[in-house]
Amino acid sequence: MIIRAVVRGVGHYLPERVVPNAWFEDRVDTTDEWIRTRTGIERRHFAADGETTSDLGAKAAEAALIDAGLTAADIDALVVATSTPDLTFPSAATMVQAKIGMKQGFAFDVQAVCAGFVYALSNANALILSGQAKRVLVIGAETFSRILDFDDRGTCVLFGDGAGAVVLEATTGSGATGDRGILATDLNSDGSYKDLLYVDGGVSTTGTAGHLRMQGNQVFRHAVEKLAETAHAALDKAGLSGADVDWIVPHQANLRIITATAQRMQVPMDRVVVTVQDHGNTSAASIPLALSVGKERGQIKVGDLIVTEAIGGGLSWGSVVLRW
Ligand code: UT7
């Protein structure tokens, strides 16, 4: 008998305001047609003035707690994956902790940009396997609209705001691949690629929040190669292969990257949860949002084998294999 970190609940929250592609046509030299065909994105949500990352994260956390049949009093650790925290400090996680009325345990942020949720899930799994926590709220929450340069057509059309959350719970497993819970994780980073995707401001440089800068086609090239590699690495560690996968739940950056990765894994597109058309790229929030929407749609069911994979600034990338 071994301990497994099992998803007991999932939930998400999207800000009310929906921004269609056409909104950008008045602002930069772009078209709805270009955005749809090059990215798959049709619309995204933007947070209201005064609505912050911890507001979105708290709402997603509350939805996940309801789905799990638990309250904040049942949680002993809370992790928020974000690159757009409300403040430089304290962490968005402690702010979410206060908003959901969680008085015990500990809370901290993980910053691995678009790979943030995969990193947070892997670290929450380690907390559970090492006995440091029994129930962990793992949240991805972002307000990327706040760091977009709305004069840069190469980036401003791509991103959106939102949050998703899961409750992970320590559960006894047999050690076999049929167990529910996280079966393997694979994390990678290579800081020499900093210039491909970064924000041009920060506390110890400009003293400002800065704007997102990206060499999109370079990131695209790395994404197609590295996402399939990390997904295969995690499946290998679990003793499984692409043929065992019920659902790929990928980071939702670009439909062309999602499709190319599924092809490389030899998983058909009807086994991939796709939400990029409705959310755009919500960075660390995209995978938990897709898990929650995938469950709502009736795609993801108990016992399904799921592979999540993501890449973002750093570059940082990784994959988690879990049985729902
Ligand atoms: O989540 C973190 C990881 N990020 C990603 O995974 C993003 C990865 N990259 C991508 O998704 C794609 O590279 C983009 C969607 C960003 C761009 O697509 P692309 O097929 O790689 O296009 P490109 O950057 O090579 O640009 C092709 C053309 C350029 O024009 P020229 O130089 O050929 O005349 C761009 O200036 O498309 C132009 N372009 C646009 N045209 C209309 C760039 N953005 C736009 C736009 N509207 N919004």
mmCIF file of C-alpha atoms and ligand atoms in Angstrom:
data_model
loop_
_atom_site.group_PDB
_atom_site.id
_atom_site.type_symbol
_atom_site.label_atom_id
_atom_site.label_comp_id
_atom_site.label_asym_id
_atom_site.label_seq_id
_atom_site.Cartn_x
_atom_site.Cartn_y
_atom_site.Cartn_z
ATOM 1 C CA MET A 1 0.000 0.000 0.000
ATOM 2 C CA ILE A 2 1.254 3.481 -0.869
ATOM 3 C CA ILE A 3 -0.020 7.067 -0.646
ATOM 4 C CA ARG A 4 -1.442 8.682 -3.789
ATOM 5 C CA ALA A 5 -2.551 12.304 -4.262
ATOM 6 C CA VAL A 6 -6.065 11.969 -5.713
ATOM 7 C CA VAL A 7 -8.181 14.792 -7.196
ATOM 8 C CA ARG A 8 -11.240 14.997 -4.946
ATOM 9 C CA GLY A 9 -12.753 18.153 -6.418
ATOM 10 C CA VAL A 10 -12.323 20.638 -9.261
ATOM 11 C CA GLY A 11 -13.742 24.081 -10.057
ATOM 12 C CA HIS A 12 -13.140 27.244 -12.011
ATOM 13 C CA TYR A 13 -14.069 30.889 -12.321
ATOM 14 C CA LEU A 14 -14.059 33.204 -15.343
ATOM 15 C CA PRO A 15 -14.543 36.979 -15.143
ATOM 16 C CA GLU A 16 -17.885 38.177 -16.555
ATOM 17 C CA ARG A 17 -16.500 40.292 -19.378
ATOM 18 C CA VAL A 18 -16.079 38.363 -22.644
ATOM 19 C CA VAL A 19 -13.865 39.986 -25.285
ATOM 20 C CA PRO A 20 -14.346 38.670 -28.847
ATOM 21 C CA ASN A 21 -11.543 38.763 -31.436
ATOM 22 C CA ALA A 22 -13.329 41.608 -33.260
ATOM 23 C CA TRP A 23 -12.586 43.913 -30.262
ATOM 24 C CA PHE A 24 -8.900 43.932 -31.307
ATOM 25 C CA GLU A 25 -9.638 44.901 -34.923
ATOM 26 C CA ASP A 26 -10.182 48.545 -33.860
ATOM 27 C CA ARG A 27 -6.976 48.648 -31.818
ATOM 28 C CA VAL A 28 -4.229 46.852 -33.789
ATOM 29 C CA ASP A 29 -3.679 45.674 -37.374
ATOM 30 C CA THR A 30 -5.334 42.261 -36.994
ATOM 31 C CA THR A 31 -8.460 40.340 -37.976
ATOM 32 C CA ASP A 32 -10.774 37.818 -36.363
ATOM 33 C CA GLU A 33 -9.825 35.512 -39.255
ATOM 34 C CA TRP A 34 -6.060 35.733 -38.511
ATOM 35 C CA ILE A 35 -6.540 35.071 -34.804
ATOM 36 C CA ARG A 36 -8.877 32.095 -35.395
ATOM 37 C CA THR A 37 -6.774 30.418 -38.060
ATOM 38 C CA ARG A 38 -3.339 30.997 -36.445
ATOM 39 C CA THR A 39 -4.349 30.256 -32.814
ATOM 40 C CA GLY A 40 -7.860 28.761 -32.572
ATOM 41 C CA ILE A 41 -8.855 31.577 -30.190
ATOM 42 C CA GLU A 42 -12.338 33.115 -30.668
ATOM 43 C CA ARG A 43 -12.830 34.981 -27.400
ATOM 44 C CA ARG A 44 -11.293 35.434 -23.947
ATOM 45 C CA HIS A 45 -12.389 36.844 -20.571
ATOM 46 C CA PHE A 46 -10.882 39.990 -19.041
ATOM 47 C CA ALA A 47 -11.138 40.798 -15.321
ATOM 48 C CA ALA A 48 -13.136 43.885 -14.324
ATOM 49 C CA ASP A 49 -11.394 46.973 -12.941
ATOM 50 C CA GLY A 50 -10.467 46.179 -9.357
ATOM 51 C CA GLU A 51 -10.948 42.424 -9.827
ATOM 52 C CA THR A 52 -7.655 40.742 -8.932
ATOM 53 C CA THR A 53 -5.911 37.394 -9.341
ATOM 54 C CA SER A 54 -6.678 36.418 -5.732
ATOM 55 C CA ASP A 55 -10.385 37.252 -6.318
ATOM 56 C CA LEU A 56 -10.456 34.852 -9.285
ATOM 57 C CA GLY A 57 -8.412 32.245 -7.408
ATOM 58 C CA ALA A 58 -10.686 32.393 -4.339
ATOM 59 C CA LYS A 59 -13.795 31.846 -6.482
ATOM 60 C CA ALA A 60 -12.219 28.864 -8.249
ATOM 61 C CA ALA A 61 -11.070 27.460 -4.876
ATOM 62 C CA GLU A 62 -14.590 27.770 -3.438
ATOM 63 C CA ALA A 63 -16.031 25.951 -6.465
ATOM 64 C CA ALA A 64 -13.469 23.138 -6.062
ATOM 65 C CA LEU A 65 -14.249 22.833 -2.331
ATOM 66 C CA ILE A 66 -17.988 22.532 -3.081
ATOM 67 C CA ASP A 67 -17.266 19.890 -5.727
ATOM 68 C CA ALA A 68 -15.138 17.985 -3.164
ATOM 69 C CA GLY A 69 -17.818 18.268 -0.456
ATOM 70 C CA LEU A 70 -15.274 19.994 1.819
ATOM 71 C CA THR A 71 -14.781 23.380 3.458
ATOM 72 C CA ALA A 72 -11.700 25.582 3.921
ATOM 73 C CA ALA A 73 -11.322 24.075 7.411
ATOM 74 C CA ASP A 74 -10.472 20.704 5.809
ATOM 75 C CA ILE A 75 -7.445 22.002 3.833
ATOM 76 C CA ASP A 76 -3.908 22.045 5.223
ATOM 77 C CA ALA A 77 -1.953 23.581 2.330
ATOM 78 C CA LEU A 78 -2.817 25.997 -0.477
ATOM 79 C CA VAL A 79 -0.664 26.614 -3.548
ATOM 80 C CA VAL A 80 -1.348 29.285 -6.163
ATOM 81 C CA ALA A 81 0.411 29.104 -9.521
ATOM 82 C CA THR A 82 0.537 32.642 -10.920
ATOM 83 C CA SER A 83 2.789 35.155 -12.650
ATOM 84 C CA THR A 84 0.320 37.996 -12.101
ATOM 85 C CA PRO A 85 -0.080 38.260 -8.295
ATOM 86 C CA ASP A 86 -2.121 41.115 -6.787
ATOM 87 C CA LEU A 87 0.951 42.548 -5.059
ATOM 88 C CA THR A 88 4.706 41.930 -5.013
ATOM 89 C CA PHE A 89 4.039 40.443 -1.591
ATOM 90 C CA PRO A 90 2.340 38.870 0.285
ATOM 91 C CA SER A 91 1.750 35.865 -1.959
ATOM 92 C CA ALA A 92 -1.497 35.558 -3.897
ATOM 93 C CA ALA A 93 -1.867 32.247 -2.029
ATOM 94 C CA THR A 94 -2.079 33.882 1.410
ATOM 95 C CA MET A 95 -4.595 36.378 -0.005
ATOM 96 C CA VAL A 96 -6.720 33.514 -1.363
ATOM 97 C CA GLN A 97 -6.321 31.765 2.012
ATOM 98 C CA ALA A 98 -7.821 34.797 3.773
ATOM 99 C CA LYS A 99 -10.622 35.211 1.202
ATOM 100 C CA ILE A 100 -11.831 31.610 1.569
ATOM 101 C CA GLY A 101 -11.613 31.809 5.374
ATOM 102 C CA MET A 102 -8.848 29.221 5.770
ATOM 103 C CA LYS A 103 -7.214 29.843 9.148
ATOM 104 C CA GLN A 104 -4.877 26.863 9.450
ATOM 105 C CA GLY A 105 -2.083 25.350 7.406
ATOM 106 C CA PHE A 106 0.219 27.193 5.022
ATOM 107 C CA ALA A 107 -0.011 28.917 1.640
ATOM 108 C CA PHE A 108 2.539 29.888 -1.005
ATOM 109 C CA ASP A 109 2.869 30.832 -4.677
ATOM 110 C CA VAL A 110 4.621 28.941 -7.453
ATOM 111 C CA GLN A 111 5.879 30.959 -10.421
ATOM 112 C CA ALA A 112 6.617 28.988 -13.578
ATOM 113 C CA VAL A 113 4.500 31.107 -15.934
ATOM 114 C CA CYS A 114 2.371 28.936 -18.273
ATOM 115 C CA ALA A 115 3.898 25.764 -16.775
ATOM 116 C CA GLY A 116 2.886 26.984 -13.306
ATOM 117 C CA PHE A 117 -0.016 24.613 -12.716
ATOM 118 C CA VAL A 118 2.014 21.549 -13.666
ATOM 119 C CA TYR A 119 4.776 22.737 -11.303
ATOM 120 C CA ALA A 120 2.241 23.430 -8.511
ATOM 121 C CA LEU A 121 0.573 20.044 -8.958
ATOM 122 C CA SER A 122 3.928 18.270 -8.857
ATOM 123 C CA ASN A 123 4.965 20.143 -5.697
ATOM 124 C CA ALA A 124 1.588 19.537 -4.019
ATOM 125 C CA ASN A 125 1.993 15.838 -4.860
ATOM 126 C CA ALA A 126 5.413 15.891 -3.155
ATOM 127 C CA LEU A 127 3.886 17.533 -0.045
ATOM 128 C CA ILE A 128 1.312 14.737 0.140
ATOM 129 C CA LEU A 129 3.743 11.874 -0.561
ATOM 130 C CA SER A 130 6.163 13.205 2.097
ATOM 131 C CA GLY A 131 3.386 13.419 4.688
ATOM 132 C CA GLN A 132 3.585 17.233 5.039
ATOM 133 C CA ALA A 133 -0.047 17.715 3.977
ATOM 134 C CA LYS A 134 -3.150 15.583 3.580
ATOM 135 C CA ARG A 135 -5.367 17.902 1.548
ATOM 136 C CA VAL A 136 -3.934 20.572 -0.744
ATOM 137 C CA LEU A 137 -5.818 23.189 -2.743
ATOM 138 C CA VAL A 138 -3.882 23.705 -5.975
ATOM 139 C CA ILE A 139 -4.974 26.805 -7.872
ATOM 140 C CA GLY A 140 -3.940 28.406 -11.152
ATOM 141 C CA ALA A 141 -5.059 32.052 -11.322
ATOM 142 C CA GLU A 142 -4.039 34.844 -13.677
ATOM 143 C CA THR A 143 -4.902 38.349 -14.837
ATOM 144 C CA PHE A 144 -2.624 38.505 -17.902
ATOM 145 C CA SER A 145 -4.729 41.382 -19.288
ATOM 146 C CA ARG A 146 -2.800 43.581 -16.806
ATOM 147 C CA ILE A 147 0.608 42.889 -18.394
ATOM 148 C CA LEU A 148 -0.388 43.005 -22.075
ATOM 149 C CA ASP A 149 0.866 45.692 -24.438
ATOM 150 C CA PHE A 150 -2.332 46.526 -26.331
ATOM 151 C CA ASP A 151 -0.253 48.035 -29.147
ATOM 152 C CA ASP A 152 1.563 44.727 -29.830
ATOM 153 C CA ARG A 153 -0.599 42.603 -32.132
ATOM 154 C CA GLY A 154 1.797 39.664 -31.757
ATOM 155 C CA THR A 155 0.869 39.166 -28.095
ATOM 156 C CA CYS A 156 -2.218 41.135 -26.998
ATOM 157 C CA VAL A 157 -4.680 38.934 -28.929
ATOM 158 C CA LEU A 158 -3.436 35.711 -27.320
ATOM 159 C CA PHE A 159 -4.093 35.940 -23.574
ATOM 160 C CA GLY A 160 -7.037 35.983 -21.171
ATOM 161 C CA ASP A 161 -7.879 35.993 -17.450
ATOM 162 C CA GLY A 162 -9.325 33.204 -15.317
ATOM 163 C CA ALA A 163 -8.737 30.653 -12.567
ATOM 164 C CA GLY A 164 -9.124 26.943 -11.931
ATOM 165 C CA ALA A 165 -8.512 24.795 -8.866
ATOM 166 C CA VAL A 166 -8.313 21.200 -7.699
ATOM 167 C CA VAL A 167 -8.415 19.667 -4.224
ATOM 168 C CA LEU A 168 -5.776 16.950 -3.902
ATOM 169 C CA GLU A 169 -6.262 14.408 -1.119
ATOM 170 C CA ALA A 170 -3.936 11.746 0.331
ATOM 171 C CA THR A 171 -5.494 8.364 -0.463
ATOM 172 C CA THR A 172 -4.209 4.812 -0.149
ATOM 173 C CA GLY A 173 -3.276 3.125 -3.435
ATOM 174 C CA SER A 174 -1.896 -0.274 -4.411
ATOM 175 C CA GLY A 175 1.123 1.122 -6.272
ATOM 176 C CA ALA A 176 -0.196 -0.164 -9.616
ATOM 177 C CA THR A 177 -0.970 2.007 -12.677
ATOM 178 C CA GLY A 178 -4.696 1.428 -12.132
ATOM 179 C CA ASP A 179 -4.584 3.552 -8.941
ATOM 180 C CA ARG A 180 -6.431 6.845 -8.912
ATOM 181 C CA GLY A 181 -4.258 9.924 -8.334
ATOM 182 C CA ILE A 182 -0.978 11.349 -9.592
ATOM 183 C CA LEU A 183 1.076 8.535 -11.134
ATOM 184 C CA ALA A 184 4.114 10.484 -12.406
ATOM 185 C CA THR A 185 5.444 13.984 -12.936
ATOM 186 C CA ASP A 186 8.177 15.457 -15.149
ATOM 187 C CA LEU A 187 9.481 19.023 -14.707
ATOM 188 C CA ASN A 188 12.095 20.855 -16.799
ATOM 189 C CA SER A 189 13.490 24.348 -17.252
ATOM 190 C CA ASP A 190 16.262 26.030 -19.238
ATOM 191 C CA GLY A 191 16.947 29.624 -18.243
ATOM 192 C CA SER A 192 19.100 30.294 -21.300
ATOM 193 C CA TYR A 193 15.868 30.846 -23.268
ATOM 194 C CA LYS A 194 14.797 33.863 -21.167
ATOM 195 C CA ASP A 195 14.628 36.258 -24.120
ATOM 196 C CA LEU A 196 11.982 34.200 -25.955
ATOM 197 C CA LEU A 197 9.234 35.034 -23.443
ATOM 198 C CA TYR A 198 9.510 37.480 -20.562
ATOM 199 C CA VAL A 199 8.041 40.597 -18.976
ATOM 200 C CA ASP A 200 10.105 43.770 -19.472
ATOM 201 C CA GLY A 201 9.681 45.081 -15.938
ATOM 202 C CA GLY A 202 9.914 43.984 -12.331
ATOM 203 C CA VAL A 203 10.686 44.878 -8.739
ATOM 204 C CA SER A 204 14.480 44.894 -8.882
ATOM 205 C CA THR A 205 14.849 46.235 -12.427
ATOM 206 C CA THR A 206 12.359 48.902 -13.477
ATOM 207 C CA GLY A 207 10.218 49.009 -10.362
ATOM 208 C CA THR A 208 7.157 48.569 -12.598
ATOM 209 C CA ALA A 209 5.057 45.543 -13.545
ATOM 210 C CA GLY A 210 6.141 45.711 -17.213
ATOM 211 C CA HIS A 211 4.651 44.170 -20.343
ATOM 212 C CA LEU A 212 4.782 40.684 -21.821
ATOM 213 C CA ARG A 213 7.249 40.226 -24.692
ATOM 214 C CA MET A 214 7.397 37.088 -26.817
ATOM 215 C CA GLN A 215 9.137 35.745 -29.898
ATOM 216 C CA GLY A 216 6.056 33.703 -30.732
ATOM 217 C CA ASN A 217 7.388 31.582 -33.567
ATOM 218 C CA GLN A 218 10.473 30.581 -31.519
ATOM 219 C CA VAL A 219 8.319 29.591 -28.530
ATOM 220 C CA PHE A 220 6.058 27.688 -30.935
ATOM 221 C CA ARG A 221 9.018 25.624 -32.194
ATOM 222 C CA HIS A 222 10.131 24.711 -28.654
ATOM 223 C CA ALA A 223 6.554 23.966 -27.579
ATOM 224 C CA VAL A 224 5.903 21.408 -30.304
ATOM 225 C CA GLU A 225 9.157 19.588 -29.519
ATOM 226 C CA LYS A 226 9.261 19.818 -25.730
ATOM 227 C CA LEU A 227 5.599 19.151 -24.867
ATOM 228 C CA ALA A 228 5.526 15.735 -26.538
ATOM 229 C CA GLU A 229 8.936 14.935 -24.988
ATOM 230 C CA THR A 230 7.844 15.756 -21.425
ATOM 231 C CA ALA A 231 4.500 13.964 -21.833
ATOM 232 C CA HIS A 232 6.323 10.839 -23.029
ATOM 233 C CA ALA A 233 8.817 11.145 -20.153
ATOM 234 C CA ALA A 234 6.013 11.296 -17.555
ATOM 235 C CA LEU A 235 4.169 8.374 -19.189
ATOM 236 C CA ASP A 236 7.415 6.341 -19.208
ATOM 237 C CA LYS A 237 7.941 7.039 -15.492
ATOM 238 C CA ALA A 238 4.373 5.828 -14.844
ATOM 239 C CA GLY A 239 4.952 2.679 -16.931
ATOM 240 C CA LEU A 240 2.291 3.751 -19.440
ATOM 241 C CA SER A 241 2.165 4.866 -23.093
ATOM 242 C CA GLY A 242 0.136 7.131 -25.391
ATOM 243 C CA ALA A 243 -2.217 4.211 -26.084
ATOM 244 C CA ASP A 244 -3.307 4.220 -22.391
ATOM 245 C CA VAL A 245 -4.318 7.918 -22.421
ATOM 246 C CA ASP A 246 -8.035 8.753 -22.116
ATOM 247 C CA TRP A 247 -7.558 12.546 -22.180
ATOM 248 C CA ILE A 248 -4.763 14.954 -22.914
ATOM 249 C CA VAL A 249 -5.542 18.130 -20.983
ATOM 250 C CA PRO A 250 -2.960 20.484 -22.473
ATOM 251 C CA HIS A 251 -1.961 24.040 -21.711
ATOM 252 C CA GLN A 252 -4.232 26.082 -23.969
ATOM 253 C CA ALA A 253 -1.933 28.463 -25.872
ATOM 254 C CA ASN A 254 -2.557 27.650 -29.519
ATOM 255 C CA LEU A 255 -4.740 25.015 -31.191
ATOM 256 C CA ARG A 256 -1.925 24.285 -33.669
ATOM 257 C CA ILE A 257 0.458 23.423 -30.787
ATOM 258 C CA ILE A 258 -2.241 21.298 -29.105
ATOM 259 C CA THR A 259 -2.881 19.386 -32.347
ATOM 260 C CA ALA A 260 0.815 18.872 -33.149
ATOM 261 C CA THR A 261 1.488 17.543 -29.631
ATOM 262 C CA ALA A 262 -1.462 15.129 -29.782
ATOM 263 C CA GLN A 263 -0.204 13.879 -33.168
ATOM 264 C CA ARG A 264 3.290 13.276 -31.785
ATOM 265 C CA MET A 265 1.729 11.336 -28.900
ATOM 266 C CA GLN A 266 -0.472 9.406 -31.358
ATOM 267 C CA VAL A 267 -3.583 10.430 -29.431
ATOM 268 C CA PRO A 268 -6.599 11.418 -31.608
ATOM 269 C CA MET A 269 -8.076 14.917 -31.169
ATOM 270 C CA ASP A 270 -11.364 13.517 -29.813
ATOM 271 C CA ARG A 271 -9.312 12.553 -26.738
ATOM 272 C CA VAL A 272 -8.023 16.097 -26.144
ATOM 273 C CA VAL A 273 -9.847 18.664 -23.987
ATOM 274 C CA VAL A 274 -9.808 21.936 -25.949
ATOM 275 C CA THR A 275 -10.961 25.241 -24.400
ATOM 276 C CA VAL A 276 -8.585 27.689 -26.117
ATOM 277 C CA GLN A 277 -11.417 28.989 -28.354
ATOM 278 C CA ASP A 278 -13.292 30.326 -25.310
ATOM 279 C CA HIS A 279 -10.499 31.280 -22.881
ATOM 280 C CA GLY A 280 -7.430 32.184 -24.951
ATOM 281 C CA ASN A 281 -4.150 31.550 -23.155
ATOM 282 C CA THR A 282 -4.756 31.959 -19.407
ATOM 283 C CA SER A 283 -1.208 30.870 -18.519
ATOM 284 C CA ALA A 284 -1.142 28.896 -15.217
ATOM 285 C CA ALA A 285 -4.957 28.863 -15.097
ATOM 286 C CA SER A 286 -5.461 27.095 -18.427
ATOM 287 C CA ILE A 287 -5.019 23.459 -17.321
ATOM 288 C CA PRO A 288 -7.224 23.591 -14.182
ATOM 289 C CA LEU A 289 -9.808 25.534 -16.224
ATOM 290 C CA ALA A 290 -9.730 22.795 -18.869
ATOM 291 C CA LEU A 291 -9.964 20.057 -16.216
ATOM 292 C CA SER A 292 -13.033 21.721 -14.715
ATOM 293 C CA VAL A 293 -14.714 22.439 -18.068
ATOM 294 C CA GLY A 294 -13.821 18.928 -19.292
ATOM 295 C CA LYS A 295 -15.547 17.435 -16.260
ATOM 296 C CA GLU A 296 -18.588 19.723 -16.708
ATOM 297 C CA ARG A 297 -18.890 18.690 -20.372
ATOM 298 C CA GLY A 298 -18.945 15.029 -19.297
ATOM 299 C CA GLN A 299 -15.618 14.318 -21.039
ATOM 300 C CA ILE A 300 -13.512 13.510 -17.945
ATOM 301 C CA LYS A 301 -14.813 10.646 -15.757
ATOM 302 C CA VAL A 302 -13.569 8.817 -12.657
ATOM 303 C CA GLY A 303 -10.892 6.298 -13.657
ATOM 304 C CA ASP A 304 -9.786 8.154 -16.823
ATOM 305 C CA LEU A 305 -6.039 8.428 -17.449
ATOM 306 C CA ILE A 306 -5.126 12.080 -17.983
ATOM 307 C CA VAL A 307 -1.922 13.667 -19.232
ATOM 308 C CA THR A 308 -1.446 17.388 -18.640
ATOM 309 C CA GLU A 309 1.432 19.208 -20.318
ATOM 310 C CA ALA A 310 2.529 22.852 -20.441
ATOM 311 C CA ILE A 311 5.364 25.180 -21.473
ATOM 312 C CA GLY A 312 6.000 28.823 -20.704
ATOM 313 C CA GLY A 313 8.526 31.537 -19.910
ATOM 314 C CA GLY A 314 11.869 30.396 -18.590
ATOM 315 C CA LEU A 315 11.589 28.338 -20.600
ATOM 316 C CA SER A 316 9.820 26.046 -18.098
ATOM 317 C CA TRP A 317 7.878 22.958 -19.118
ATOM 318 C CA GLY A 318 6.496 19.750 -17.691
ATOM 319 C CA SER A 319 3.828 17.105 -17.530
ATOM 320 C CA VAL A 320 1.729 15.293 -14.927
ATOM 321 C CA VAL A 321 0.099 11.896 -15.484
ATOM 322 C CA LEU A 322 -2.872 11.196 -13.234
ATOM 323 C CA ARG A 323 -5.849 8.913 -13.015
ATOM 324 C CA TRP A 324 -9.026 10.914 -12.299
HETATM 325 O O1 UT7 B 1 1.802 30.002 -23.199
HETATM 326 C C1 UT7 B 1 3.151 30.287 -23.301
HETATM 327 C C2 UT7 B 1 3.693 29.736 -24.525
HETATM 328 N N1 UT7 B 1 3.291 30.542 -25.655
HETATM 329 C C3 UT7 B 1 2.944 29.962 -26.754
HETATM 330 O O2 UT7 B 1 2.865 28.751 -26.792
HETATM 331 C C4 UT7 B 1 2.758 30.794 -27.990
HETATM 332 C C5 UT7 B 1 3.477 30.152 -29.095
HETATM 333 N N2 UT7 B 1 3.422 30.865 -30.342
HETATM 334 C C6 UT7 B 1 2.306 30.970 -31.104
HETATM 335 O O3 UT7 B 1 1.233 30.549 -30.694
HETATM 336 C C7 UT7 B 1 2.430 31.551 -32.481
HETATM 337 O O4 UT7 B 1 3.794 31.682 -32.793
HETATM 338 C C8 UT7 B 1 1.709 32.908 -32.656
HETATM 339 C C9 UT7 B 1 0.223 32.714 -32.650
HETATM 340 C C10 UT7 B 1 2.155 33.853 -31.559
HETATM 341 C C11 UT7 B 1 2.105 33.514 -34.004
HETATM 342 O O5 UT7 B 1 1.834 32.602 -35.059
HETATM 343 P P1 UT7 B 1 2.962 32.277 -36.141
HETATM 344 O O6 UT7 B 1 2.326 31.392 -37.125
HETATM 345 O O7 UT7 B 1 4.173 31.746 -35.412
HETATM 346 O O8 UT7 B 1 3.233 33.673 -36.780
HETATM 347 P P2 UT7 B 1 4.585 34.543 -36.827
HETATM 348 O O9 UT7 B 1 4.930 35.046 -35.466
HETATM 349 O O10 UT7 B 1 5.630 33.788 -37.569
HETATM 350 O O11 UT7 B 1 4.078 35.754 -37.701
HETATM 351 C C12 UT7 B 1 3.574 35.574 -39.010
HETATM 352 C C13 UT7 B 1 3.033 36.906 -39.502
HETATM 353 C C14 UT7 B 1 3.992 38.070 -39.271
HETATM 354 O O12 UT7 B 1 3.906 38.937 -40.369
HETATM 355 P P3 UT7 B 1 5.032 38.930 -41.525
HETATM 356 O O13 UT7 B 1 6.320 39.229 -40.817
HETATM 357 O O14 UT7 B 1 4.994 37.544 -42.096
HETATM 358 O O15 UT7 B 1 4.558 40.009 -42.443
HETATM 359 C C15 UT7 B 1 3.412 38.757 -38.058
HETATM 360 O O16 UT7 B 1 3.754 40.112 -37.995
HETATM 361 O O17 UT7 B 1 1.830 37.247 -38.792
HETATM 362 C C16 UT7 B 1 1.933 38.564 -38.287
HETATM 363 N N3 UT7 B 1 1.123 38.707 -37.089
HETATM 364 C C17 UT7 B 1 -0.172 39.066 -37.116
HETATM 365 N N4 UT7 B 1 -0.993 39.370 -38.147
HETATM 366 C C18 UT7 B 1 -2.264 39.701 -37.845
HETATM 367 C C19 UT7 B 1 1.497 38.512 -35.803
HETATM 368 N N5 UT7 B 1 0.442 38.738 -34.990
HETATM 369 C C20 UT7 B 1 -0.599 39.088 -35.777
HETATM 370 C C21 UT7 B 1 -1.936 39.456 -35.533
HETATM 371 N N6 UT7 B 1 -2.731 39.738 -36.592
HETATM 372 N N7 UT7 B 1 -2.467 39.487 -34.278
#
